[in-house]
Amino acid sequence: LAIMETKVIYFGVFIHDEYSKLAILKLLQDNNVRIPKGWKKYIHHMTIAFNNGSPEFDILYNMYKDSFGESIKLEIDGIGVSENAIAVRVNWKYPIANKIPHITVATPPDGKPVNSNKIIGWEGLKEPITIYGKIGHFAK
């Protein structure tokens, strides 16, 4: 039997439970952030590192791989909005490839979640919320 080679595209903390997704949507509503009609909703994961072939990816992957499958608390402490993405900021104290740890909430119909990396206007929250996810990877 041939062993199928899988390539990890990215790894991060995946949001699986409805409670956490609904908590993020309520947070936006409570802070008067509306997702424009026709935008695509995500609320899927917080990327720790994207596999762009850099040594940094391998270093981070090796750092986290023993934690895969673990349930993790995430503190959401901000909201970012641009014309290309809406995201929530995560208070993350561990090494990560992105400048600002975040979870993409929505993008325009032709937008991509990576647009969240370009958000400049982040607003802090008076009352952070806690959601839950699991460390894991997405592979092809």
CSV table of C-alpha atoms in Angstrom, one decimal:
chain,number,residue,atom,x,y,z
A,1,LEU,CA,0.0,0.0,0.0
A,2,ALA,CA,1.2,3.5,-0.9
A,3,ILE,CA,1.3,5.9,2.0
A,4,MET,CA,-0.6,9.0,1.0
A,5,GLU,CA,1.5,12.1,1.8
A,6,THR,CA,-0.4,14.8,3.5
A,7,LYS,CA,0.8,18.4,3.5
A,8,VAL,CA,-0.2,20.6,6.4
A,9,ILE,CA,-1.5,23.8,5.0
A,10,TYR,CA,-1.9,25.6,8.3
A,11,PHE,CA,-2.4,24.8,12.0
A,12,GLY,CA,-4.1,26.7,14.8
A,13,VAL,CA,-7.0,26.6,17.2
A,14,PHE,CA,-10.2,25.4,15.6
A,15,ILE,CA,-13.6,26.6,16.9
A,16,HIS,CA,-16.0,23.7,16.8
A,17,ASP,CA,-18.8,24.4,19.3
A,18,GLU,CA,-21.8,26.5,18.4
A,19,TYR,CA,-21.6,28.3,21.8
A,20,SER,CA,-18.3,29.9,20.8
A,21,LYS,CA,-19.5,30.9,17.4
A,22,LEU,CA,-22.7,32.4,18.7
A,23,ALA,CA,-20.8,34.2,21.5
A,24,ILE,CA,-18.6,35.9,18.8
A,25,LEU,CA,-21.7,36.9,16.8
A,26,LYS,CA,-23.4,38.3,20.0
A,27,LEU,CA,-20.2,40.2,20.8
A,28,LEU,CA,-20.3,41.9,17.4
A,29,GLN,CA,-23.9,42.8,17.8
A,30,ASP,CA,-23.3,44.2,21.3
A,31,ASN,CA,-20.6,46.4,19.9
A,32,ASN,CA,-22.7,47.6,17.0
A,33,VAL,CA,-20.6,45.8,14.4
A,34,ARG,CA,-22.8,44.5,11.5
A,35,ILE,CA,-21.8,41.9,9.0
A,36,PRO,CA,-22.8,43.4,5.6
A,37,LYS,CA,-25.4,41.5,3.6
A,38,GLY,CA,-23.8,38.9,1.3
A,39,TRP,CA,-20.6,38.6,3.2
A,40,LYS,CA,-19.3,35.1,3.8
A,41,LYS,CA,-19.1,34.0,7.5
A,42,TYR,CA,-16.2,32.0,8.9
A,43,ILE,CA,-15.6,31.9,12.7
A,44,HIS,CA,-13.5,28.7,12.0
A,45,HIS,CA,-10.1,29.0,13.5
A,46,MET,CA,-7.2,31.2,14.8
A,47,THR,CA,-4.2,30.5,12.7
A,48,ILE,CA,-1.0,29.9,14.6
A,49,ALA,CA,1.1,29.4,11.4
A,50,PHE,CA,0.5,29.0,7.7
A,51,ASN,CA,2.8,26.7,5.8
A,52,ASN,CA,4.6,29.0,3.4
A,53,GLY,CA,7.7,26.8,3.4
A,54,SER,CA,9.6,29.0,5.9
A,55,PRO,CA,11.7,27.5,8.7
A,56,GLU,CA,9.5,29.5,11.2
A,57,PHE,CA,6.6,27.2,10.2
A,58,ASP,CA,8.5,24.1,11.1
A,59,ILE,CA,9.8,25.6,14.4
A,60,LEU,CA,6.2,26.6,15.4
A,61,TYR,CA,4.7,23.3,14.3
A,62,ASN,CA,7.2,21.3,16.3
A,63,MET,CA,6.5,23.5,19.3
A,64,TYR,CA,2.8,22.8,19.2
A,65,LYS,CA,2.4,19.3,17.7
A,66,ASP,CA,2.3,17.6,21.1
A,67,SER,CA,-0.7,19.8,22.0
A,68,PHE,CA,-2.8,18.8,19.0
A,69,GLY,CA,-6.3,17.7,20.1
A,70,GLU,CA,-6.2,19.7,23.3
A,71,SER,CA,-9.1,21.9,24.2
A,72,ILE,CA,-8.1,25.5,24.8
A,73,LYS,CA,-9.7,28.6,26.2
A,74,LEU,CA,-9.4,31.7,24.0
A,75,GLU,CA,-9.9,35.2,25.3
A,76,ILE,CA,-11.4,37.5,22.8
A,77,ASP,CA,-10.3,41.1,23.6
A,78,GLY,CA,-10.9,43.1,20.5
A,79,ILE,CA,-12.7,43.6,17.2
A,80,GLY,CA,-11.2,44.6,13.9
A,81,VAL,CA,-13.1,45.9,10.9
A,82,SER,CA,-11.9,46.9,7.4
A,83,GLU,CA,-13.6,47.0,4.1
A,84,ASN,CA,-12.2,43.5,3.4
A,85,ALA,CA,-12.7,41.6,6.6
A,86,ILE,CA,-14.2,41.5,10.1
A,87,ALA,CA,-12.3,39.7,12.8
A,88,VAL,CA,-12.0,39.3,16.6
A,89,ARG,CA,-8.6,39.6,18.3
A,90,VAL,CA,-7.4,36.9,20.6
A,91,ASN,CA,-5.3,37.5,23.6
A,92,TRP,CA,-2.6,34.9,22.9
A,93,LYS,CA,0.6,34.7,24.9
A,94,TYR,CA,2.4,32.1,22.9
A,95,PRO,CA,4.5,32.2,19.7
A,96,ILE,CA,2.5,32.7,16.6
A,97,ALA,CA,3.3,33.7,13.0
A,98,ASN,CA,0.7,36.4,12.6
A,99,LYS,CA,1.3,39.9,14.1
A,100,ILE,CA,-2.1,40.0,15.6
A,101,PRO,CA,-3.7,36.7,16.7
A,102,HIS,CA,-7.3,36.7,15.5
A,103,ILE,CA,-10.3,34.7,14.2
A,104,THR,CA,-11.8,35.9,10.9
A,105,VAL,CA,-15.5,36.4,11.3
A,106,ALA,CA,-16.5,37.5,7.8
A,107,THR,CA,-15.2,38.7,4.4
A,108,PRO,CA,-16.9,40.2,1.3
A,109,PRO,CA,-18.2,37.5,-1.1
A,110,ASP,CA,-14.9,37.6,-3.2
A,111,GLY,CA,-12.7,38.2,-0.1
A,112,LYS,CA,-10.4,35.7,1.6
A,113,PRO,CA,-9.8,35.2,5.4
A,114,VAL,CA,-6.2,36.2,5.0
A,115,ASN,CA,-7.5,39.8,4.6
A,116,SER,CA,-7.9,39.9,8.4
A,117,ASN,CA,-4.1,40.1,8.6
A,118,LYS,CA,-4.3,43.6,7.0
A,119,ILE,CA,-6.9,45.0,9.5
A,120,ILE,CA,-5.4,48.2,11.1
A,121,GLY,CA,-8.3,49.5,13.2
A,122,TRP,CA,-8.6,47.2,16.2
A,123,GLU,CA,-10.9,48.2,19.0
A,124,GLY,CA,-10.3,46.8,22.5
A,125,LEU,CA,-13.2,45.4,24.5
A,126,LYS,CA,-14.2,46.6,27.9
A,127,GLU,CA,-15.4,43.1,28.7
A,128,PRO,CA,-13.3,40.3,27.0
A,129,ILE,CA,-15.2,37.0,26.4
A,130,THR,CA,-13.9,33.4,26.6
A,131,ILE,CA,-14.6,30.9,23.9
A,132,TYR,CA,-13.2,27.4,23.3
A,133,GLY,CA,-11.3,25.6,20.6
A,134,LYS,CA,-9.0,22.7,19.9
A,135,ILE,CA,-5.4,22.8,18.6
A,136,GLY,CA,-5.1,21.0,15.3
A,137,HIS,CA,-4.1,21.3,11.6
A,138,PHE,CA,-5.7,21.5,8.2
A,139,ALA,CA,-4.0,19.3,5.6
A,140,LYS,CA,-4.4,18.4,2.0
